[in-house]
Amino acid sequence: MDALSTSVLNVGCNQRYAREMRVESRIRYQGYSSMPEYPKGVSSDEEKNMQESETKALFSVIGMTCSACAGSVEKAIKRLPGIKEVAVDVLKDRTQVIFSPSSVNEETIRQTIEDIGFKATLIEETANEKCIWVCRIRIVGMACTSCSGAVESVLKLVPGVQRAQVALATGEAEVKCDHKLLSCKELLQAIDDIGFEAIIVGTGESRNKIQLKVDGLCNENNVQMIVSSLEGQPGIQDIQVEAELHKVSISYLADVTGPRNFIRVIESTGSGQFKATIFPERGGRGTHKQEEIIQHYNSLLWSLVFSIPVFLTSMIFMYIPVLKDGLDMKIVNMLSIGEVLRWALSTPVQFIIGRRFYAGSYKALRNGSPNMDVLVALGTNAAYFYSVYSVLRAASSPNFKSTDFFETSSMLISFILLGKYLEVLAKGKTCQAITKLMDLAPETAILLTLDDEGNVTKEEEIESQLIQKNDVIKIIPGAKVACDGFVIRGESNVNESMITGEPRPVIKRKGDAVIGGTFNENGVLHIRATKVGSESALSQIVRLVESAQMAKAPVQKFADRISKFFVPLVVFLSFSTWLAWFLAGKLNAYPKSLIPSSMDSFQLALQFGISVMVIACPCALGLATPTAVMVGTGVGASQGVLIKGGQALESAHKVECIVFDKTGTLTIGKPMVVETRLLKSMALREFYEMVAAVEVNSEHPLAKAIVEYAKKFREEEESNVWPEVKQFESITGQGVMAVVRNREVIVGNKRLMLKKNVAIPVSAENFLEETEGFAQTGILVSIDHELVGVVAISDPVKPAAQEVISILTSMQIKSILVTGDNWGTAHAVAKEVGIGTVIAEAKPEVKAEKVKDLQALNFVVAMVGDGINDSPALVAADIGMAIGAGTDIAIEAADIVLMKSNLEDVITAIDLSRYTFRRICLNYIWALAYNLIAIPVAAGALFPSTGICLPPWVAGAAMAASSLTVVCCSLLLKNYRRPKKLDALELQGLTVE
C-alpha cells in the first residue's frame, strides 16, 4: 500500500480531463513486448511520414458542466477514424485533438461534438491563457431543486463564469471562472441579488493557502507593512488582508516556502509588535451544519409554543364543557374569546416564525422558479386570511357564525418545520464521509530539529497546519501520522484502514512511505514530510469525494425536468380543486349531509384546495438522487473505492463486459527473475554485469527486475555503478541495445533478435516455449550478434484473481484479457484465472480500439488497468477503473480508483453501484407514488364515498414526512456490506495486502 501516497496525488473530478494526456510520448518506455510498437512492415521513414501527417486542432466546447460531460466529448471523438489523441480541458472549455487529416477533418470533429449536445467552435491557440480557478460557495436558503436550479442559472450568466454546479444536498456551489474577469465578491453579489445568502468556502485550484490571525493590526500602515514584508518572500502567490478580522490569507507554493516562514516574517516586522497564529476555523462544514440544525430546532420550538395552544383551543378544549363555555363567550357581536385567542397566537407563527416561507417565495417568484415555499405560503395565507375575514365579519355582525382555520395555518407551519428539522438532521448524516475524512488529520505534530549528523537537537509541538515540506516529524505510538512522507528512522505497524480500507496494519521501515491521517500503533517513527496541505493524499481524497458529491448523476435530470413545471401544476390543481368543490356545492351536486356541521360549502372547498397545495412535495423528487449519491460515494470511500461522481456511480451498474490488463492488474506487478539459461560458457556474474549495464538505462518493469537480480552478484561491493555504455538505443515494444566494453549487447524479445539477424538455436526456442507455458516472459540476450542466454521473468498472478473472475461470471459479466505481453504468457495467465478471450501483444491504441469494438456490439464496457499504456483504454471505456498503486495518469483517466489495489474491489464497485441505483429508483418510486396518490386524496377523491378528507395541517405533515422518508431511505445505504463471497476470499487469505 506504500504506493498509495503517490497514486492519489492527482485524483480529482475537475482535474481528470484538464491535463493533456500526451499518451503517445509518455508510454514510450524502453522495453519489450508489453510496450507498443508500429505495425510490421512500417519502416522508420514511413513512421516519420505517419507522424508528419498528424494535425492538431483546438476547439472551444461550450456547455460542459462536469467531468462526465468531458468524458462524453472525449469518447465521442475517439470513436471517429484517424483520431490519434484527445485532450479535454473541462476547466477551460477546450478540446485538443490530434488526428490524421486523411481520415477525418475539423468540421467532422466539430459536428460530432455538437451531435452530443455541446456547442463547438474551431479556434486558434493563443499565448494569453486565462487565469482559471474554482470557487466553492456555501448557499443558505435553498429549499428544493427549483432553488438550486435558479442559483445555477444566475451564476452561469455572470460574465467570466465558465461552469457552475449547485448541489442541493450539500447546499454548496462550485464555480469555475476566469479570475481576471471577475472576483468572488461578484459571485456572492449575484447570489445575494436573487435572495440567497452566500459564503465563500474555498478558492483556487492547486495552490496551498493558509489563514493567519495577526494581533496588532491597527491601521492601514500596519497592513502595508506586513504585506510588503511578505511580498518579498519567495513562493508567495497571493496575499489578502481583512484588517477588521485581523486576518491574513496567504496562497503559496509548498515546494518553496511554508506557514512557519510567514509567521516568522510577520512577527519580525515592526519591532515585534505583531503576533501571528493560525486563524481559528469558523463556518466549516461541520460548524455550518450544526448551526443550521440549531436554527431549525429553535424555529420549531417557538412554533410549537404558539401552535399547540391554537390546536388545543380549536380541537380539544371544545369537547370540555367548562373550557368550551369560556372560549365561546362573546366579546363583540359574534366574536368569541376563543377566536381572538387563536388569532393572537397564530399571527406570530404566520408572520414571524413563518417569514422564511415568504422570503423564499419572493426569491423564487422573482427568479421565475416557484418552489415549495410558494406552495406553503399560498396555503397558509389562504387559511389565515380567510380566518381573519371570518373573525372580522363575526365582530361586525350580530348573526354571522364564523368558522376559522387558524389551527390549519399554524399547525401546517409547525409540521413543515418539524419535517425540515428532521430532514436537516438526516442530510447531515449523508455528509459524514467527508467529515470523518477531515477529522483524520491530527491537530498537532512533533517537529524535530536535526544537526548535520542527523541527531535530534530539539523537539517542538506545533499545529499540523504549520508543517512544511522536508520537515522531520516524530510519530509516537498511538498518534496519527501528521502528513505524507517517508520513514527515515524507526519501525512500526501503521493502521491505514481509515484511508485505504485495508483492515490489517502495514509494517513501516526506513524508506517506506506513510500517509497522513493513518494511525501509528506500536513504534516510534521519524518521517520526512513530502506532501503537505492541499497536496496531501488525505486532502486529495477529500477533494475527490467533494467533487463526486457535487456532480449530478444522469438520472437526476429526470427530477430537474419535473421540477420546472411541478409547482405551477400543483397551484393549478389546487385552484381547480377549490373551484370544482365550490361549484359542486352551489349546484347541489353532492348531498349537504357530507358537509361537516362547522363548515359551509365554501369552507369545505377551501380546505380541499389548501390540502392539495401543501401536500404536494417537490423536495422528495429533488433529494432522491443527490442524497443517495452522497451516501454511496462516502460508503465507497470508506471501503477503499473512490468513485468520481454520480455519472460513474450510476454507469457502473450497467457494466456487461470488463477488459483487464495483465501486469499489475491480474498479476502482482512485481516481476522477478526466476531462471537463467546460459547458452555459452561464461560466468553468471559477467553475464549480468553486461545485461544490467544496458538495462539500468531502461524504465521498463522487466528491466528493473533484471537490474535488481544482478545486484545479488555484487552484494560484497560498495559501488553500485555499472559498466559504462555507449550508443544506447531503445526499440519500442522489442527491447534495448548498447555497446558495453566495446561489445554490442542486445536484450529483448524474439522479434528484436530476428530483426537484428541473431540466430536463435533450438534449445533457446524450447526454453522460450517452456517459460510461456508457465506464464513467464523470456528475455533473450545476445553479445556481438551471438545468443548467449535467456532470462525467465515471472510476475505471479494475484491470489484472488481466479475467484474474482468466477464471481464476475456468476454476475453475468464477461471478462477479457488485453495485454502487451506475448501470446504464450497471456494465454497461460488467462487459463490460470479462467478468462476465455485473450488479446496479446496489444499496443495502447489497440486496447482502446478493442474497447470501442465491444461498445459497437452494444456492450457497456469497463476497463481495469494500472499503467500509462492503459490510459487510452480507460478513457475510451464507459467505466475506467484504475488500480490505486498504478501511475498517476492512469488514475486521472479513470472513473473509479481502487485504493487497496485489490482486484476484488472491482466487484465491490459494481455491486455498490447496483445497490445505490436500486436505492435511487426506490426513492423515485416513493416520491412519484406519494404525489400521485396523496394529491387525489387531498383533493377529496375519497370524500364522497368514505367521508375521508385530509385537513391541511395533516397534509402538511404528510408532505414533510415524504422528504424525510427519501433522505432516510438513502441513509440506509450506510448499511451496505460487500458480497459475502468476497469476505470468504479474505478468510481464505487470498486478498493481496
XYZ file of N, CA, C and O in Angstrom, residues 698-768:
284
model
N 16.913 1.654 -18.777
C 15.515 1.483 -19.151
C 14.617 1.629 -17.934
O 14.997 1.300 -16.815
N 13.389 2.106 -18.185
C 12.406 2.263 -17.116
C 11.394 1.125 -17.107
O 10.464 1.133 -16.311
N 11.558 0.174 -18.000
C 10.578 -0.915 -18.094
C 10.632 -1.791 -16.837
O 11.711 -2.050 -16.297
N 9.472 -2.261 -16.332
C 9.455 -3.108 -15.136
C 10.322 -4.357 -15.256
O 10.955 -4.772 -14.288
N 10.362 -4.954 -16.454
C 11.184 -6.152 -16.633
C 12.671 -5.804 -16.541
O 13.469 -6.581 -16.001
N 13.024 -4.631 -17.060
C 14.413 -4.193 -16.973
C 14.809 -3.983 -15.514
O 15.904 -4.368 -15.084
N 13.930 -3.386 -14.742
C 14.211 -3.167 -13.335
C 14.376 -4.487 -12.589
O 15.200 -4.603 -11.676
N 13.575 -5.484 -12.979
C 13.685 -6.800 -12.337
C 15.053 -7.416 -12.603
O 15.662 -8.022 -11.708
N 15.547 -7.252 -13.834
C 16.864 -7.800 -14.182
C 17.966 -7.082 -13.414
O 18.886 -7.713 -12.876
N 17.889 -5.748 -13.353
C 18.901 -4.977 -12.631
C 18.900 -5.357 -11.157
O 19.960 -5.523 -10.533
N 17.722 -5.503 -10.576
C 17.616 -5.850 -9.165
C 18.234 -7.229 -8.905
O 18.916 -7.436 -7.900
N 18.010 -8.165 -9.824
C 18.567 -9.510 -9.673
C 20.084 -9.492 -9.834
O 20.809 -10.203 -9.134
N 20.554 -8.642 -10.747
C 22.001 -8.562 -10.993
C 22.753 -8.045 -9.776
O 23.932 -8.371 -9.565
N 22.094 -7.255 -8.950
C 22.745 -6.711 -7.754
C 23.157 -7.809 -6.785
O 24.055 -7.606 -5.958
N 22.506 -8.962 -6.864
C 22.837 -10.062 -5.943
C 24.259 -10.561 -6.146
O 24.869 -11.109 -5.238
N 24.755 -10.355 -7.345
C 26.121 -10.809 -7.633
C 27.158 -9.753 -7.248
O 28.345 -9.945 -7.447
N 26.695 -8.633 -6.719
C 27.618 -7.566 -6.337
C 27.407 -7.150 -4.890
O 27.723 -6.039 -4.496
N 26.826 -8.015 -4.099
C 26.478 -7.663 -2.723
C 27.693 -7.245 -1.893
O 27.594 -6.426 -0.992
N 28.861 -7.800 -2.178
C 30.044 -7.511 -1.382
C 30.700 -6.197 -1.797
O 31.590 -5.707 -1.119
N 30.294 -5.656 -2.927
C 30.928 -4.436 -3.417
C 30.138 -3.214 -2.961
O 28.916 -3.221 -2.913
N 30.829 -2.166 -2.646
C 30.165 -0.944 -2.198
C 29.621 -0.140 -3.370
O 28.586 0.500 -3.261
N 30.311 -0.184 -4.491
C 29.920 0.623 -5.638
C 28.732 -0.003 -6.359
O 28.696 -1.200 -6.591
N 27.724 0.836 -6.684
C 26.583 0.377 -7.473
C 26.647 0.893 -8.905
O 25.654 0.900 -9.611
N 27.829 1.317 -9.324
C 27.991 1.840 -10.681
C 28.228 0.685 -11.638
O 29.102 -0.154 -11.429
N 27.414 0.643 -12.697
C 27.551 -0.422 -13.700
C 28.502 0.029 -14.797
O 28.778 1.221 -14.928
N 29.012 -0.898 -15.592
C 29.929 -0.532 -16.680
C 29.320 0.520 -17.600
O 28.103 0.548 -17.818
N 30.149 1.375 -18.112
C 29.687 2.448 -18.991
C 29.173 1.881 -20.307
O 29.724 0.930 -20.853
N 28.066 2.478 -20.789
C 27.507 2.039 -22.075
C 27.576 3.179 -23.067
O 27.568 4.355 -22.706
N 27.637 2.805 -24.324
C 27.642 3.767 -25.416
C 26.590 3.357 -26.440
O 26.214 2.199 -26.538
N 26.101 4.343 -27.181
C 25.152 4.109 -28.279
C 23.903 3.360 -27.796
O 23.412 2.451 -28.461
N 23.410 3.765 -26.620
C 22.196 3.105 -26.104
C 21.005 3.431 -26.997
O 20.815 4.562 -27.417
N 20.194 2.416 -27.260
C 19.011 2.601 -28.099
C 17.874 1.726 -27.574
O 18.076 0.563 -27.234
N 16.704 2.319 -27.493
C 15.503 1.578 -27.088
C 14.622 1.358 -28.305
O 14.303 2.305 -29.030
N 14.271 0.110 -28.548
C 13.379 -0.233 -29.668
C 12.015 -0.540 -29.065
O 11.824 -1.576 -28.419
N 11.077 0.391 -29.267
C 9.781 0.318 -28.595
C 9.080 -1.010 -28.881
O 8.927 -1.425 -30.017
N 8.688 -1.664 -27.797
C 7.946 -2.912 -27.908
C 8.806 -4.125 -28.178
O 8.281 -5.241 -28.314
N 10.151 -3.949 -28.227
C 11.006 -5.085 -28.558
C 12.170 -5.252 -27.587
O 12.465 -6.369 -27.170
N 12.854 -4.172 -27.202
C 13.969 -4.310 -26.288
C 14.924 -3.149 -26.354
O 14.563 -2.057 -26.793
N 16.160 -3.389 -25.910
C 17.177 -2.342 -25.883
C 18.494 -2.908 -26.395
O 18.713 -4.125 -26.406
N 19.388 -1.992 -26.786
C 20.722 -2.407 -27.232
C 21.706 -1.290 -26.943
O 21.340 -0.119 -26.851
N 22.986 -1.687 -26.747
C 24.039 -0.713 -26.457
C 25.395 -1.396 -26.624
O 25.484 -2.624 -26.807
N 26.430 -0.578 -26.545
C 27.796 -1.102 -26.594
C 28.377 -1.032 -25.191
O 28.415 0.043 -24.574
N 28.808 -2.188 -24.664
C 29.366 -2.296 -23.326
C 30.752 -2.934 -23.441
O 30.877 -4.045 -23.965
N 31.740 -2.238 -22.954
C 33.115 -2.749 -23.018
C 33.488 -3.154 -24.449
O 34.033 -4.233 -24.698
N 33.093 -2.277 -25.383
C 33.391 -2.477 -26.802
C 32.720 -3.710 -27.393
O 33.144 -4.209 -28.441
N 31.667 -4.198 -26.746
C 30.912 -5.341 -27.263
C 29.437 -4.926 -27.388
O 28.882 -4.300 -26.497
N 28.824 -5.303 -28.512
C 27.417 -4.947 -28.742
C 26.513 -5.917 -27.985
O 26.559 -7.130 -28.202
N 25.681 -5.359 -27.082
C 24.773 -6.173 -26.284
C 23.330 -5.836 -26.685
O 22.949 -4.661 -26.711
N 22.566 -6.881 -27.025
C 21.146 -6.718 -27.372
C 20.331 -7.529 -26.377
O 20.594 -8.718 -26.177
N 19.360 -6.853 -25.739
C 18.490 -7.511 -24.765
C 17.043 -7.242 -25.190
O 16.628 -6.088 -25.278
N 16.298 -8.326 -25.464
C 14.924 -8.096 -25.903
C 14.196 -9.380 -26.222
O 14.595 -10.478 -25.815
N 13.128 -9.232 -27.001
C 12.304 -10.395 -27.321
C 12.733 -11.033 -28.640
O 13.695 -10.590 -29.283
N 11.990 -12.035 -29.014
C 12.357 -12.809 -30.206
C 12.315 -11.955 -31.465
O 13.170 -12.086 -32.354
N 11.362 -11.045 -31.560
C 11.242 -10.206 -32.743
C 12.479 -9.333 -32.928
O 12.937 -9.101 -34.049
N 13.026 -8.835 -31.828
C 14.205 -7.991 -31.916
C 15.408 -8.787 -32.409
O 16.199 -8.296 -33.227
N 15.526 -10.022 -31.921
C 16.659 -10.842 -32.354
C 16.575 -11.156 -33.851
O 17.581 -11.092 -34.575
N 15.381 -11.472 -34.311
C 15.223 -11.756 -35.736
C 15.475 -10.506 -36.575
O 16.052 -10.580 -37.666
N 15.060 -9.361 -36.044
C 15.265 -8.109 -36.760
C 16.756 -7.790 -36.889
O 17.200 -7.231 -37.902
N 17.542 -8.164 -35.884
C 18.988 -7.903 -35.886
C 19.791 -9.080 -36.436
O 21.014 -9.121 -36.294
N 19.062 -10.042 -37.006
C 19.707 -11.204 -37.637
C 20.544 -12.025 -36.664
O 21.641 -12.499 -36.994
N 20.018 -12.175 -35.445
C 20.677 -13.017 -34.454
C 20.023 -14.393 -34.506
O 18.803 -14.521 -34.329
N 20.817 -15.420 -34.741
C 20.277 -16.777 -34.849
C 19.817 -17.270 -33.484
O 20.507 -17.074 -32.468
N 18.648 -17.924 -33.457
C 18.097 -18.450 -32.206
C 18.135 -19.969 -32.261
O 17.417 -20.596 -33.050
N 18.990 -20.604 -31.476
C 19.107 -22.067 -31.521
C 17.832 -22.740 -31.014
O 17.000 -22.134 -30.320
N 17.709 -24.010 -31.328
C 16.519 -24.786 -30.961
C 16.359 -24.842 -29.446
O 15.249 -24.773 -28.913
N 17.487 -24.986 -28.727
C 17.410 -25.064 -27.259
C 16.789 -23.795 -26.673
O 16.010 -23.837 -25.709
N 17.116 -22.628 -27.262
C 16.534 -21.378 -26.793
C 15.045 -21.314 -27.128
O 14.226 -20.830 -26.319
N 14.681 -21.780 -28.326
C 13.260 -21.809 -28.721
C 12.459 -22.669 -27.745
O 11.378 -22.294 -27.309
N 13.012 -23.838 -27.407
C 12.309 -24.739 -26.482
C 12.166 -24.112 -25.094
O 11.125 -24.240 -24.438
N 13.227 -23.429 -24.664
C 13.158 -22.784 -23.340
C 12.118 -21.665 -23.325
O 11.403 -21.492 -22.339
N 12.017 -20.910 -24.424
C 11.012 -19.855 -24.517
C 9.604 -20.435 -24.424
O 8.719 -19.871 -23.758
